[in-house]
Structures are given as C-alpha cells and as structure tokens.
Amino acid sequence: MLPDRTFFNSLADAAAAQTLPRFRSGLNVDNKLAGGFDPVTEGDRAAESAIRQLIGEHYPEHGILGEEHGSSGLDREYVWVIDPIDGTRAFISGVPVWGTLIGLYHNGRAVMGLMDQPFTGERFFADAETVGFAGPGGPRSLKTRDCRRLEDAVLFTTSPRIMEAEAMARYDRLEERVRLARYGIDCYAYCLLAAGFADLVVESDLKPYDIGALIPIIERAGGVVTTWTGERPESGGDIVAAATPALHAAALETLGGN
C-alpha cells in the first residue's frame, strides 16, 4: 500500500521539529568539500535521521536515498528520496527559502513528493492524482501559468556562478531572452513555478534528492521537467522545469538540448 498525504505530513513534521529550532540560531556549519564550500549542519543530519526512522518503522521494505546518511535498497520497487534541508546556504544565512524535500519513486519514477518550508508554514504536496498547497491563506490547488514564450517568462536559478563554464554559457543565452531572471531560492523556485508565479527554473548538476520530490509537484500542476537534453529528471543532472510544453521546448532549444 502506498503512503498517503497524512504519512508525508508526519515525515515533514518530524523534520521540522529538528530544523526549525535551529534556524536563525547561530548553529555550527561544517564544510563537506576540501576545495570549495558545500555546507552541512546538525539540522540536516538530525532531520534526515527523523525521516528515516519513521520510514523504517512503517515501510521497512522500501529503499532510501538520502543526502546526509547514504543509501540503502536502491534496487527495491519503492525508494524514498530525501533532502532534509535543500538550500543549506539559505538556511545558514537566515533566508527562509530552504525546504525539506521528501519524494517517493516507484520503479525509478517519481510518483509522490512534498516540499515543506516550516518557517513560513508552507507545504506543497503531490501524489498520483492531485497537487496542492497548505499554508497561509488556506489550502488550494496548484496550476502553472500559461506562459509559452521566453520573452514573457520569469526565470529562476540558484546562481549561474555555481555552474561549470560551458553550462553557464548555455544558461546565459537563455537568461538573455527572458523577461525577468531571479536568483537564490533553491527548491522554493520549483514550487513557485507550480503555483503560477514563475515560468522557468534552470539548474545544473543536481543530485536526485535535489529534484526527486519536486517532479510530481511540477508535473501534476501542468508543468514539464526534464534534463537539458529532454530526458527524465529522476537521476538529476542539468535540469529545466517549465510552465508549459511550448515554453519547455523553447528553453531546450536555447540551452542547446535539442
């Protein structure tokens, strides 16, 4: 039996109990990289542990792919894909655009996903049939905007400066064509696309846990999300999400994917 929205909410609540008290608290930050900066905090580790514990209690037969505590059972029919704090740079900077990402893959395909931003009280969720928002203003469904031309589009990326040179050059071609480009809001950008406030999100070199939970949210809201070469996004890589198929095709052409 598939987990339901109530179980996803329990996972998000367990993570929030670990992340929210540590947000804007001046906690210590570790760096995962010797030559660069990839931050991780005790909030990341504690939140993922809390999520894993509940999954293990209720769905021990499922696999788990997590950012902080490794992977197990990736060959199983159902695999959870977890990023306890997507946007740790925002988290340590006190900016409330990070989120907890919890996704579920069935035979390698993203079928359910949740993004929770506990500081603002916003939660985005999708299953096989529905997509919705819960938070300030009350619950509502999500629908992407009917944007079909790059010249009308609002584009988000975390930062083109963290892309490799070749990817950044391709991204720059796209940014030159859109109406407005905004930086720095990580997973929150994809949810704003699903809610109809943005039209494109373009990122490079994502891991599966950076995008897995967001795929059902975008697709159920009417959007399209693939790699820059038009392939399924579950494995990560260079990712483009668009509000409409026409806009997605235009973005791929400009990025050089087709």
CSV table of C-alpha atoms in Angstrom, one decimal:
chain,number,residue,atom,x,y,z
A,1,MET,CA,0.0,0.0,0.0
A,2,LEU,CA,1.3,3.5,-0.9
A,3,PRO,CA,1.8,6.0,1.9
A,4,ASP,CA,-0.8,8.8,2.0
A,5,ARG,CA,-0.6,12.5,2.5
A,6,THR,CA,-1.0,12.1,6.2
A,7,PHE,CA,2.2,10.0,6.4
A,8,PHE,CA,4.1,12.5,4.3
A,9,ASN,CA,2.9,15.2,6.7
A,10,SER,CA,4.2,13.2,9.6
A,11,LEU,CA,7.6,13.0,8.0
A,12,ALA,CA,7.6,16.7,7.3
A,13,ASP,CA,6.6,17.4,10.9
A,14,ALA,CA,9.3,15.2,12.3
A,15,ALA,CA,11.9,17.0,10.1
A,16,ALA,CA,10.6,20.5,11.1
A,17,ALA,CA,11.0,19.6,14.8
A,18,GLN,CA,14.7,19.3,14.0
A,19,THR,CA,15.2,22.1,11.6
A,20,LEU,CA,13.0,24.9,12.8
A,21,PRO,CA,14.5,25.3,16.3
A,22,ARG,CA,18.0,25.5,14.7
A,23,PHE,CA,17.0,28.1,12.0
A,24,ARG,CA,18.5,31.5,12.7
A,25,SER,CA,20.1,30.1,15.9
A,26,GLY,CA,23.8,30.6,15.0
A,27,LEU,CA,24.5,26.9,14.8
A,28,ASN,CA,27.8,25.5,13.7
A,29,VAL,CA,28.4,24.8,10.0
A,30,ASP,CA,30.6,22.1,8.5
A,31,ASN,CA,32.0,22.0,5.0
A,32,LYS,CA,31.8,18.8,3.0
A,33,LEU,CA,34.4,19.9,0.4
A,34,ALA,CA,38.2,20.4,0.7
A,35,GLY,CA,38.3,22.7,-2.3
A,36,GLY,CA,35.0,24.7,-2.2
A,37,PHE,CA,32.0,25.2,0.0
A,38,ASP,CA,29.2,22.7,0.5
A,39,PRO,CA,27.7,23.4,3.9
A,40,VAL,CA,26.0,20.9,6.2
A,41,THR,CA,24.6,21.4,9.7
A,42,GLU,CA,23.4,19.3,12.6
A,43,GLY,CA,19.9,20.3,11.4
A,44,ASP,CA,20.4,18.5,8.1
A,45,ARG,CA,21.6,15.3,9.8
A,46,ALA,CA,19.0,15.3,12.6
A,47,ALA,CA,16.1,16.0,10.2
A,48,GLU,CA,17.1,13.2,7.8
A,49,SER,CA,17.5,10.8,10.8
A,50,ALA,CA,14.0,11.6,11.9
A,51,ILE,CA,12.5,11.0,8.5
A,52,ARG,CA,14.5,7.7,8.1
A,53,GLN,CA,13.3,6.4,11.5
A,54,LEU,CA,9.6,6.8,10.6
A,55,ILE,CA,10.0,5.3,7.1
A,56,GLY,CA,11.9,2.4,8.7
A,57,GLU,CA,9.1,1.8,11.2
A,58,HIS,CA,6.2,2.0,8.7
A,59,TYR,CA,7.8,0.9,5.4
A,60,PRO,CA,10.8,-1.3,6.2
A,61,GLU,CA,10.7,-2.9,2.7
A,62,HIS,CA,11.3,0.4,1.0
A,63,GLY,CA,14.7,1.7,-0.1
A,64,ILE,CA,16.1,5.2,0.9
A,65,LEU,CA,18.3,7.6,-1.0
A,66,GLY,CA,19.3,10.5,1.3
A,67,GLU,CA,21.8,13.3,1.1
A,68,GLU,CA,23.3,13.0,4.6
A,69,HIS,CA,23.2,9.4,5.6
A,70,GLY,CA,23.8,7.4,2.5
A,71,SER,CA,21.5,5.0,0.6
A,72,SER,CA,20.1,1.5,1.0
A,73,GLY,CA,17.8,-0.7,-1.0
A,74,LEU,CA,18.1,1.3,-4.2
A,75,ASP,CA,17.1,-1.7,-6.3
A,76,ARG,CA,13.7,-2.0,-4.5
A,77,GLU,CA,10.3,-1.3,-6.0
A,78,TYR,CA,9.8,1.8,-3.8
A,79,VAL,CA,12.6,4.2,-2.9
A,80,TRP,CA,12.4,7.3,-0.8
A,81,VAL,CA,14.4,10.3,-2.0
A,82,ILE,CA,15.2,12.7,0.8
A,83,ASP,CA,16.9,16.1,1.1
A,84,PRO,CA,16.3,17.3,4.7
A,85,ILE,CA,17.4,20.9,4.0
A,86,ASP,CA,17.5,21.7,0.4
A,87,GLY,CA,19.2,25.1,0.3
A,88,THR,CA,21.5,24.8,3.3
A,89,ARG,CA,23.3,28.0,2.2
A,90,ALA,CA,20.0,29.9,2.6
A,91,PHE,CA,19.4,28.1,5.9
A,92,ILE,CA,22.7,29.2,7.4
A,93,SER,CA,22.1,32.7,6.0
A,94,GLY,CA,18.7,33.1,7.7
A,95,VAL,CA,16.8,33.2,4.5
A,96,PRO,CA,13.5,31.3,4.5
A,97,VAL,CA,13.6,29.8,1.0
A,98,TRP,CA,15.1,26.4,2.0
A,99,GLY,CA,12.9,23.4,2.3
A,100,THR,CA,12.6,19.8,3.3
A,101,LEU,CA,12.2,17.5,0.2
A,102,ILE,CA,10.6,14.1,0.5
A,103,GLY,CA,9.9,12.1,-2.6
A,104,LEU,CA,8.9,8.6,-3.4
A,105,TYR,CA,10.0,6.7,-6.5
A,106,HIS,CA,8.2,3.6,-7.9
A,107,ASN,CA,10.5,1.6,-10.2
A,108,GLY,CA,12.6,4.6,-10.7
A,109,ARG,CA,9.8,7.0,-11.5
A,110,ALA,CA,8.8,9.9,-9.1
A,111,VAL,CA,5.2,9.3,-8.1
A,112,MET,CA,4.8,11.4,-4.9
A,113,GLY,CA,6.5,14.4,-3.5
A,114,LEU,CA,6.4,17.0,-0.7
A,115,MET,CA,8.3,20.3,-0.1
A,116,ASP,CA,7.9,21.8,3.3
A,117,GLN,CA,9.0,25.3,4.4
A,118,PRO,CA,8.3,25.2,8.1
A,119,PHE,CA,9.3,28.8,8.9
A,120,THR,CA,6.7,30.3,6.5
A,121,GLY,CA,4.3,27.4,7.2
A,122,GLU,CA,4.0,26.4,3.5
A,123,ARG,CA,3.7,22.8,2.3
A,124,PHE,CA,3.4,21.7,-1.3
A,125,PHE,CA,2.4,18.1,-2.0
A,126,ALA,CA,1.6,15.9,-5.0
A,127,ASP,CA,0.5,12.3,-5.4
A,128,ALA,CA,-0.5,10.3,-8.4
A,129,GLU,CA,-3.7,12.3,-9.0
A,130,THR,CA,-3.6,15.6,-7.1
A,131,VAL,CA,-1.3,18.6,-6.2
A,132,GLY,CA,-2.0,21.2,-3.6
A,133,PHE,CA,-0.7,23.8,-1.2
A,134,ALA,CA,-1.3,24.2,2.5
A,135,GLY,CA,-0.3,27.3,4.4
A,136,PRO,CA,-1.1,31.0,4.9
A,137,GLY,CA,-4.4,31.8,3.2
A,138,GLY,CA,-5.7,28.2,3.4
A,139,PRO,CA,-5.3,25.1,1.2
A,140,ARG,CA,-5.6,25.4,-2.6
A,141,SER,CA,-4.7,23.5,-5.7
A,142,LEU,CA,-1.8,24.4,-7.9
A,143,LYS,CA,-1.7,25.3,-11.6
A,144,THR,CA,1.2,26.5,-13.7
A,145,ARG,CA,0.9,29.8,-15.6
A,146,ASP,CA,0.1,29.6,-19.4
A,147,CYS,CA,3.4,31.1,-20.5
A,148,ARG,CA,4.5,29.9,-23.9
A,149,ARG,CA,7.2,32.4,-24.9
A,150,LEU,CA,10.7,33.0,-23.4
A,151,GLU,CA,10.2,36.7,-23.8
A,152,ASP,CA,7.3,36.6,-21.3
A,153,ALA,CA,8.9,34.2,-18.9
A,154,VAL,CA,10.1,34.7,-15.3
A,155,LEU,CA,13.2,32.5,-14.8
A,156,PHE,CA,14.7,31.3,-11.5
A,157,THR,CA,18.1,29.7,-10.9
A,158,THR,CA,20.0,29.3,-7.6
A,159,SER,CA,23.1,31.0,-9.2
A,160,PRO,CA,24.7,30.7,-12.6
A,161,ARG,CA,28.0,31.3,-10.9
A,162,ILE,CA,28.0,27.8,-9.4
A,163,MET,CA,27.7,26.3,-12.9
A,164,GLU,CA,30.6,25.0,-14.9
A,165,ALA,CA,31.7,27.3,-17.6
A,166,GLU,CA,30.1,25.5,-20.5
A,167,ALA,CA,26.8,25.2,-18.7
A,168,MET,CA,26.9,28.8,-17.6
A,169,ALA,CA,27.4,29.9,-21.2
A,170,ARG,CA,24.3,28.0,-22.3
A,171,TYR,CA,22.3,29.3,-19.3
A,172,ASP,CA,23.4,32.9,-20.2
A,173,ARG,CA,21.9,32.5,-23.6
A,174,LEU,CA,18.6,31.6,-22.0
A,175,GLU,CA,18.7,34.4,-19.5
A,176,GLU,CA,19.3,37.0,-22.2
A,177,ARG,CA,15.9,36.1,-23.7
A,178,VAL,CA,13.6,36.0,-20.7
A,179,ARG,CA,11.6,38.9,-19.2
A,180,LEU,CA,13.0,38.6,-15.7
A,181,ALA,CA,15.6,36.4,-14.0
A,182,ARG,CA,15.9,35.9,-10.3
A,183,TYR,CA,18.5,34.1,-8.2
A,184,GLY,CA,18.9,32.2,-5.0
A,185,ILE,CA,15.7,30.4,-3.9
A,186,ASP,CA,16.6,26.7,-4.3
A,187,CYS,CA,13.7,24.3,-4.1
A,188,TYR,CA,11.2,27.1,-3.4
A,189,ALA,CA,11.6,28.2,-7.1
A,190,TYR,CA,10.0,25.0,-8.4
A,191,CYS,CA,7.1,25.4,-6.1
A,192,LEU,CA,6.5,28.9,-7.2
A,193,LEU,CA,6.5,27.6,-10.8
A,194,ALA,CA,3.9,25.1,-9.8
A,195,ALA,CA,1.8,27.8,-8.1
A,196,GLY,CA,1.9,30.0,-11.2
A,197,PHE,CA,4.3,32.8,-10.0
A,198,ALA,CA,7.3,31.8,-12.2
A,199,ASP,CA,7.7,30.1,-15.6
A,200,LEU,CA,11.1,28.5,-15.8
A,201,VAL,CA,13.6,27.0,-13.3
A,202,VAL,CA,17.0,26.1,-14.7
A,203,GLU,CA,19.8,24.4,-12.7
A,204,SER,CA,23.0,22.4,-13.3
A,205,ASP,CA,24.5,19.3,-11.8
A,206,LEU,CA,21.6,18.4,-9.4
A,207,LYS,CA,21.6,15.2,-7.4
A,208,PRO,CA,18.4,13.0,-7.4
A,209,TYR,CA,17.5,14.2,-3.9
A,210,ASP,CA,17.6,17.9,-5.1
A,211,ILE,CA,14.8,17.3,-7.7
A,212,GLY,CA,13.0,14.0,-6.9
A,213,ALA,CA,10.3,15.3,-4.6
A,214,LEU,CA,9.6,18.3,-6.9
A,215,ILE,CA,9.0,16.3,-10.1
A,216,PRO,CA,5.4,15.2,-9.2
A,217,ILE,CA,4.6,18.7,-7.9
A,218,ILE,CA,5.6,20.3,-11.2
A,219,GLU,CA,4.0,17.7,-13.4
A,220,ARG,CA,0.7,17.5,-11.6
A,221,ALA,CA,0.4,21.3,-11.7
A,222,GLY,CA,0.7,21.1,-15.5
A,223,GLY,CA,4.4,21.8,-16.0
A,224,VAL,CA,7.2,19.9,-17.7
A,225,VAL,CA,10.5,19.0,-16.1
A,226,THR,CA,13.4,17.2,-17.8
A,227,THR,CA,17.2,17.3,-18.2
A,228,TRP,CA,18.6,19.9,-20.6
A,229,THR,CA,18.6,17.1,-23.2
A,230,GLY,CA,14.9,16.3,-22.7
A,231,GLU,CA,15.4,13.1,-20.6
A,232,ARG,CA,13.6,12.1,-17.4
A,233,PRO,CA,14.9,14.1,-14.4
A,234,GLU,CA,14.8,11.4,-11.7
A,235,SER,CA,18.6,10.9,-11.8
A,236,GLY,CA,19.3,14.6,-11.5
A,237,GLY,CA,21.9,16.4,-13.7
A,238,ASP,CA,21.2,19.6,-15.6
A,239,ILE,CA,17.5,20.3,-15.0
A,240,VAL,CA,15.0,22.6,-16.7
A,241,ALA,CA,11.4,23.0,-15.5
A,242,ALA,CA,8.8,24.9,-17.4
A,243,ALA,CA,5.2,26.0,-17.0
A,244,THR,CA,4.1,24.7,-20.4
A,245,PRO,CA,5.3,22.3,-23.1
A,246,ALA,CA,5.8,25.2,-25.6
A,247,LEU,CA,8.0,27.1,-23.1
A,248,HIS,CA,9.9,24.0,-22.3
A,249,ALA,CA,10.6,23.3,-25.9
A,250,ALA,CA,11.8,26.9,-26.4
A,251,ALA,CA,14.1,26.6,-23.4
A,252,LEU,CA,15.6,23.3,-24.6
A,253,GLU,CA,16.3,24.8,-28.0
A,254,THR,CA,18.0,27.8,-26.4
A,255,LEU,CA,20.0,25.7,-24.0
A,256,GLY,CA,21.2,23.6,-26.9
A,257,GLY,CA,19.5,20.4,-25.7
A,258,ASN,CA,17.8,19.6,-28.9
